[in-house]
Coordinates of C-alpha atoms in Angstrom, one line a residue:
M64 CA -7.3 4.0 -21.6
K65 CA -10.2 3.9 -24.2
K66 CA -10.0 0.1 -24.1
Q67 CA -10.1 0.2 -20.3
R68 CA -13.2 2.5 -20.4
T69 CA -14.9 0.2 -22.9
R70 CA -14.3 -2.9 -20.8
L71 CA -15.7 -1.1 -17.7
A72 CA -18.8 0.1 -19.6
I73 CA -19.5 -3.5 -20.8
R74 CA -19.3 -4.7 -17.2
V75 CA -21.7 -2.0 -16.1
L76 CA -24.2 -2.8 -18.9
L77 CA -24.1 -6.5 -18.0
L78 CA -24.8 -5.6 -14.4
M79 CA -27.8 -3.4 -15.5
L80 CA -29.1 -6.3 -17.7
A81 CA -28.8 -8.7 -14.8
C82 CA -30.8 -6.3 -12.6
I83 CA -33.5 -5.9 -15.3
V84 CA -33.8 -9.6 -15.8
T85 CA -34.3 -10.2 -12.1
G86 CA -36.6 -7.2 -11.8
M87 CA -34.3 -5.6 -9.3
L88 CA -33.1 -2.5 -11.2
G89 CA -34.3 -0.1 -8.6
A90 CA -32.4 -2.0 -5.9
C91 CA -29.1 -2.2 -7.8
N92 CA -26.5 0.1 -6.3
L93 CA -24.9 1.1 -9.6
P94 CA -23.2 4.4 -9.0
F95 CA -19.5 4.6 -8.1
G96 CA -19.1 5.5 -4.5
G97 CA -22.5 7.1 -4.4
S98 CA -21.9 9.3 -7.4
A99 CA -24.8 10.1 -9.7
A100 CA -25.5 8.1 -12.9
D101 CA -25.1 9.8 -16.3
S102 CA -28.6 11.2 -17.3
K103 CA -28.3 10.0 -20.9
S104 CA -26.5 6.6 -20.7
G105 CA -27.6 5.7 -17.2
L106 CA -24.1 4.5 -16.5
P107 CA -22.3 5.4 -13.3
I108 CA -20.0 8.4 -13.6
P109 CA -16.4 7.6 -12.7
Q110 CA -14.7 10.2 -10.5
T111 CA -11.3 11.8 -10.8
R112 CA -9.4 11.2 -7.6
N113 CA -6.4 13.5 -6.9
F114 CA -3.7 12.7 -4.3
K115 CA -0.6 14.7 -3.3
L116 CA 2.3 13.0 -1.5
Y117 CA 5.4 14.7 0.0
V118 CA 8.7 13.1 1.1
R119 CA 9.5 13.8 4.8
D120 CA 11.4 12.1 7.6
N121 CA 10.5 11.2 11.2
W122 CA 11.8 9.5 14.4
L123 CA 9.7 6.6 15.6
T124 CA 9.8 5.4 19.2
M125 CA 9.6 1.6 19.4
P126 CA 7.8 -0.2 22.3
D127 CA 11.2 -0.9 24.0
G128 CA 11.9 2.9 24.0
K129 CA 14.5 2.9 21.2
K130 CA 14.4 5.6 18.6
V131 CA 14.5 4.8 14.9
Y132 CA 15.1 7.2 12.0
V133 CA 12.7 6.9 9.0
F134 CA 11.8 8.7 5.9
G135 CA 8.6 8.2 3.8
Y136 CA 5.5 9.7 2.4
T137 CA 2.9 12.0 3.9
D138 CA -0.1 13.9 2.5
N139 CA 0.5 16.8 5.0
P140 CA 3.2 19.2 3.7
N141 CA 3.8 20.4 7.2
G142 CA 3.8 17.0 8.8
H143 CA 6.3 14.2 9.3
A144 CA 6.6 10.9 7.3
Q145 CA 3.7 8.5 7.9
I146 CA 4.7 4.8 8.1
P147 CA 3.1 3.3 6.1
G148 CA 2.2 6.2 3.8
P149 CA -1.3 7.5 3.3
P150 CA -3.6 4.9 1.7
I151 CA -4.8 5.6 -1.8
I152 CA -8.5 4.4 -1.8
V153 CA -10.5 4.7 -5.0
N154 CA -13.4 3.0 -6.9
E155 CA -13.1 0.8 -9.9
G156 CA -13.3 3.0 -13.0
D157 CA -12.0 6.1 -11.4
K158 CA -9.2 8.2 -13.0
V159 CA -6.5 8.5 -10.4
N160 CA -3.8 11.2 -10.3
V161 CA -1.0 10.8 -7.7
T162 CA 1.3 13.8 -7.5
L163 CA 4.7 13.4 -5.8
I164 CA 6.2 16.7 -4.7
N165 CA 9.8 16.5 -3.7
D166 CA 10.2 19.9 -2.1
K167 CA 12.1 19.0 1.1
D168 CA 14.1 15.9 0.3
P169 CA 15.4 14.4 3.6
T170 CA 18.2 12.6 1.7
L171 CA 19.6 16.0 0.5
T172 CA 22.4 17.0 2.9
K173 CA 25.8 18.5 2.6
Y174 CA 27.2 15.0 2.5
N175 CA 24.8 13.8 -0.1
P176 CA 24.5 16.8 -2.5
G177 CA 21.6 16.5 -4.9
G178 CA 19.9 13.9 -2.7
D179 CA 18.8 10.4 -3.8
G180 CA 15.6 11.5 -5.6
H181 CA 12.4 9.6 -5.3
T182 CA 9.5 8.1 -7.2
I183 CA 6.2 6.4 -6.7
H184 CA 5.9 2.9 -8.2
L185 CA 2.3 1.7 -8.2
H186 CA 3.0 -1.9 -7.6
G187 CA 0.7 -4.5 -9.3
L188 CA -1.4 -2.0 -11.2
D189 CA -1.6 -2.2 -15.0
L190 CA 0.1 1.0 -16.1
Y191 CA 1.8 2.6 -19.1
S192 CA 5.5 3.0 -18.5
T193 CA 5.1 6.8 -18.2
S194 CA 3.4 6.3 -14.8
D195 CA 5.2 3.1 -13.6
G196 CA 7.6 5.0 -11.4
D197 CA 10.7 3.1 -12.4
P198 CA 13.5 5.8 -12.9
M199 CA 14.9 3.8 -15.8
T200 CA 11.7 4.0 -17.8
T201 CA 10.4 7.4 -16.7
P202 CA 10.0 9.7 -19.8
P203 CA 11.7 13.1 -20.0
R204 CA 9.9 15.9 -18.2
S205 CA 10.2 19.5 -17.2
A206 CA 10.9 20.4 -13.6
S207 CA 7.2 21.1 -13.0
G208 CA 6.5 17.5 -14.1
T209 CA 5.2 18.0 -17.6
P210 CA 6.1 15.1 -19.8
L211 CA 8.3 16.0 -22.8
P212 CA 8.6 14.3 -26.2
S213 CA 11.5 11.9 -26.3
G214 CA 14.7 13.7 -27.5
S215 CA 13.2 17.2 -27.0
K216 CA 16.5 18.3 -25.4
Q217 CA 14.9 21.2 -23.6
K218 CA 17.2 23.1 -21.2
D219 CA 15.1 22.1 -18.2
E220 CA 14.6 18.5 -19.3
K221 CA 14.7 16.0 -16.4
T222 CA 15.0 12.2 -16.4
G223 CA 15.1 9.5 -13.7
S224 CA 13.8 10.0 -10.2
L225 CA 12.5 13.3 -8.9
K226 CA 15.2 15.5 -7.4
Q227 CA 14.7 18.4 -5.0
G228 CA 12.3 21.0 -6.4
E229 CA 10.6 18.6 -8.8
Q230 CA 7.1 17.1 -9.0
F231 CA 5.4 14.6 -11.2
T232 CA 1.9 13.2 -11.5
Y233 CA 1.3 9.5 -12.0
S234 CA -2.0 8.9 -13.7
F235 CA -4.0 5.7 -14.3
I236 CA -7.5 4.3 -14.6
A237 CA -8.4 2.0 -11.7
D238 CA -9.3 -0.8 -14.1
H239 CA -9.2 -3.8 -11.7
A240 CA -10.6 -4.0 -8.2
G241 CA -8.2 -5.4 -5.6
T242 CA -5.5 -4.6 -3.1
Y243 CA -2.2 -3.1 -4.3
W244 CA 0.6 -1.0 -2.9
Y245 CA 3.0 1.8 -3.8
H246 CA 6.7 2.4 -3.0
C247 CA 9.7 4.3 -4.0
H248 CA 11.7 2.7 -6.9
E249 CA 14.9 4.7 -6.3
A250 CA 17.5 2.8 -4.3
T251 CA 14.7 0.4 -3.7
P252 CA 16.0 -1.8 -0.9
E253 CA 17.0 1.2 1.2
H254 CA 14.0 3.4 0.5
I255 CA 11.4 0.8 1.2
Q256 CA 13.2 -0.3 4.3
M257 CA 13.4 3.3 5.5
G258 CA 9.6 3.6 5.1
M259 CA 8.6 4.6 1.6
Y260 CA 5.6 2.4 1.0
G261 CA 1.8 2.5 1.4
A262 CA -1.5 0.8 0.4
V263 CA -3.6 1.2 -2.8
I264 CA -7.2 0.0 -2.6
V265 CA -9.5 -0.3 -5.6
K266 CA -13.1 -1.1 -4.6
P267 CA -15.3 -3.0 -7.1
I268 CA -18.0 -1.2 -9.0
A269 CA -21.4 -1.2 -7.1
H270 CA -20.2 -3.9 -4.5
P271 CA -18.5 -2.1 -1.6
N272 CA -18.9 -5.2 0.6
Q273 CA -17.0 -7.5 -1.7
A274 CA -13.3 -7.6 -2.6
Y275 CA -14.1 -8.5 -6.2
L276 CA -17.3 -8.8 -8.2
N277 CA -19.0 -12.1 -7.4
S278 CA -16.6 -12.9 -4.5
P279 CA -18.0 -13.7 -1.0
K280 CA -19.3 -10.7 1.0
F281 CA -17.8 -9.2 4.2
D282 CA -19.0 -7.0 7.0
L283 CA -15.8 -5.2 7.9
D284 CA -12.4 -4.7 6.2
S285 CA -8.9 -3.9 7.5
T286 CA -5.7 -3.2 5.7
F287 CA -2.6 -4.7 7.3
V288 CA 0.7 -3.5 5.8
L289 CA 3.4 -5.9 7.0
S290 CA 7.0 -4.9 7.0
D291 CA 10.2 -5.2 9.0
L292 CA 12.7 -2.8 10.4
D293 CA 16.5 -3.0 10.7
L294 CA 17.3 -0.7 13.7
P295 CA 21.1 -0.4 13.2
G296 CA 20.6 0.0 9.4
H297 CA 18.1 2.9 9.9
N298 CA 20.2 4.8 12.3
N299 CA 23.4 4.2 10.3
D300 CA 21.6 5.6 7.3
Y301 CA 20.9 8.8 9.3
S302 CA 24.6 8.9 10.2
K303 CA 25.6 8.5 6.6
L304 CA 23.4 11.4 5.5
Y305 CA 24.1 13.8 8.3
K306 CA 27.5 12.8 9.7
N307 CA 29.2 11.4 6.6
T308 CA 29.8 7.9 8.0
P309 CA 30.2 4.9 5.6
D310 CA 27.3 3.8 3.5
V311 CA 25.0 1.1 4.7
D312 CA 25.2 -2.4 3.1
W313 CA 21.5 -3.2 2.8
T314 CA 22.3 -6.7 1.5
K315 CA 23.2 -7.6 5.1
S316 CA 20.1 -6.1 6.6
K317 CA 18.6 -8.0 9.6
V318 CA 15.2 -7.8 11.2
S319 CA 15.1 -5.9 14.5
Y320 CA 11.3 -5.5 14.6
A321 CA 8.4 -7.1 12.7
L322 CA 5.9 -4.3 11.9
L323 CA 2.1 -4.2 11.2
N324 CA 1.0 -0.8 9.9
G325 CA 4.3 0.6 11.0
K326 CA 4.1 -0.5 14.6
A327 CA 5.6 -3.4 16.6
W328 CA 3.7 -5.4 19.2
P329 CA 2.3 -4.5 21.7
A330 CA 1.9 -1.0 20.2
T331 CA -0.4 -2.5 17.6
N332 CA -3.0 -3.1 20.2
Q333 CA -3.3 0.7 20.8
D334 CA -3.7 1.5 17.1
P335 CA -7.3 1.2 15.8
R336 CA -6.0 0.6 12.2
S337 CA -4.1 -2.4 13.5
T338 CA -6.6 -4.3 15.6
I339 CA -9.9 -6.0 14.7
N340 CA -13.0 -5.6 16.7
A341 CA -16.0 -7.6 15.4
K342 CA -19.1 -9.4 16.4
A343 CA -19.7 -13.2 16.3
G344 CA -21.2 -14.0 13.0
Q345 CA -19.4 -11.3 11.1
T346 CA -16.8 -11.7 8.3
V347 CA -13.8 -9.4 8.0
L348 CA -11.8 -8.8 4.8
L349 CA -8.0 -8.6 5.6
R350 CA -6.1 -6.8 2.9
L351 CA -2.6 -8.1 3.5
I352 CA 0.4 -6.3 1.9
N353 CA 4.0 -7.5 2.5
A354 CA 6.3 -4.5 2.1
G355 CA 9.0 -6.2 4.1
T356 CA 12.0 -8.4 3.3
Q357 CA 10.9 -11.7 4.8
I358 CA 8.1 -14.2 4.2
F359 CA 5.3 -13.9 6.7
T360 CA 3.4 -17.0 7.8
L361 CA 0.4 -15.7 9.6
S362 CA -1.9 -17.6 11.8
A363 CA -4.5 -17.0 14.6
P364 CA -5.2 -20.2 16.5
G365 CA -9.0 -20.8 16.4
L366 CA -9.6 -19.0 13.2
K367 CA -9.5 -20.0 9.5
F368 CA -8.4 -17.9 6.5
Q369 CA -10.1 -17.9 3.1
T370 CA -8.1 -16.3 0.3
V371 CA -10.3 -14.8 -2.4
G372 CA -7.6 -12.8 -4.3
T373 CA -3.9 -12.5 -4.8
D374 CA -1.9 -9.6 -6.3
G375 CA -5.0 -7.8 -7.4
R376 CA -6.8 -10.7 -9.2
K377 CA -9.7 -12.8 -8.0
L378 CA -9.1 -16.5 -7.6
D379 CA -11.3 -19.1 -9.3
Q380 CA -11.5 -21.0 -6.0
Y381 CA -11.2 -19.8 -2.4
P382 CA -9.0 -22.1 -0.4
I383 CA -9.5 -22.2 3.4
T384 CA -6.3 -22.6 5.5
D385 CA -5.1 -22.4 9.0
S386 CA -2.3 -20.0 8.0
V387 CA -1.5 -17.5 5.2
I388 CA 1.9 -17.3 3.6
I389 CA 2.7 -14.0 2.0
G390 CA 6.1 -13.3 0.4
P391 CA 7.8 -9.9 -0.1
A392 CA 5.9 -7.6 -2.4
E393 CA 2.8 -9.9 -2.5
H394 CA -0.7 -8.5 -1.7
N395 CA -3.6 -10.8 -0.8
D396 CA -7.3 -10.5 0.0
V397 CA -8.3 -12.8 2.8
L398 CA -11.6 -13.4 4.5
V399 CA -11.9 -14.4 8.2
H400 CA -15.3 -15.5 9.5
F401 CA -15.9 -15.3 13.3
D402 CA -18.2 -18.1 14.6
H403 CA -17.5 -17.5 18.3
A404 CA -16.8 -14.6 20.6
G405 CA -13.3 -14.5 22.1
K406 CA -9.9 -13.0 21.8
Y407 CA -7.4 -14.2 19.2
I408 CA -3.8 -13.4 18.5
L409 CA -2.5 -12.9 15.0
H410 CA 1.1 -13.9 15.0
E411 CA 4.1 -14.8 12.8
H412 CA 4.4 -18.6 12.8
I413 CA 8.1 -18.9 11.9
D414 CA 10.1 -18.1 15.0
E415 CA 13.3 -17.4 13.0
N416 CA 11.5 -14.4 11.5
V417 CA 11.0 -12.7 14.9
P418 CA 14.4 -12.3 16.6
S419 CA 14.7 -12.1 20.4
S420 CA 15.3 -8.4 20.2
V421 CA 11.7 -7.8 19.1
P422 CA 9.5 -6.9 22.1
T423 CA 7.0 -9.6 21.4
T424 CA 6.0 -13.1 22.6
D425 CA 5.8 -15.9 20.1
G426 CA 5.8 -13.6 17.2
N427 CA 2.7 -11.7 18.2
L428 CA 1.5 -9.0 15.7
T429 CA -1.9 -7.9 16.9
T430 CA -5.1 -8.8 18.7
I431 CA -8.5 -9.8 17.2
T432 CA -11.5 -9.3 19.6
V433 CA -14.8 -10.9 18.8
R434 CA -17.8 -9.8 20.9

């Protein structure tokens, strides 16, 4: 972490030097997220950001009226699972603590004693293995989440995923701006499909209207978490947990609904997070995350897409295309410039990815309105 801090300090110093050379020091927005600069060094003061996530379940009502069982993350201990989970939004250089509290494990039933256990894998971030969230590399810990020395053999020593009554804090320095995501790494195909995923956004130092330092500017930004939902699989999973029916074979999972921020068309049009309302002349940053099992090929006839970053790293060149292809687990930063007023439909271009059971026309995902 010292090396990460050093690299960040060098970047800040270079930014300050550039401001001094151009005579614009007073106009440079150096602090992180509006925080004050250090009185001695003049450097921005990174913040410590603390997040708490709980595992809960929920029943979603799809646009065709069908009910779907899910379980996922929430930041409200008295609430239901949020699909996708609460976004983790920080500034470059911040120290981030994400505590997972498994106090009401929905997978713990009389037919599944002990429960599955859960983790948080911070996908795409540069982490030490202690905070990676893979149960196979998680270090020994106490039930309260305190890491223990390897081979300590304490009576309350725990390993693997977090079982009922346990908690653990995943810590890291947000060293690279970009778009990332998190998900459970226990029984990964099942738990992600059931809803255990969410966005991680790291904003660049002193440039809130850029995805990365020195990348093109934008006016608005939206995070679109793409996924899919297997209706029979979800409800069979509920029956397995609470009625002791046979286990679900997730290798045979099929798409019943294509989702954007946890909703299927046309419900996306009623969700402010899942629509875009802009003015002609503006540019929108789309933070695209594919938490699903299929490749999405996105297009919006009449609009162009300019990709500035993929998987949390800025590109050297910014290709402009008619469509954006994003595979499972990928996370891209894409700019869309609106030259003209009008209404545009963001849709999935591969018909086979949107089966007839989905309440949508031509793979529609959401609406873009330009005034």
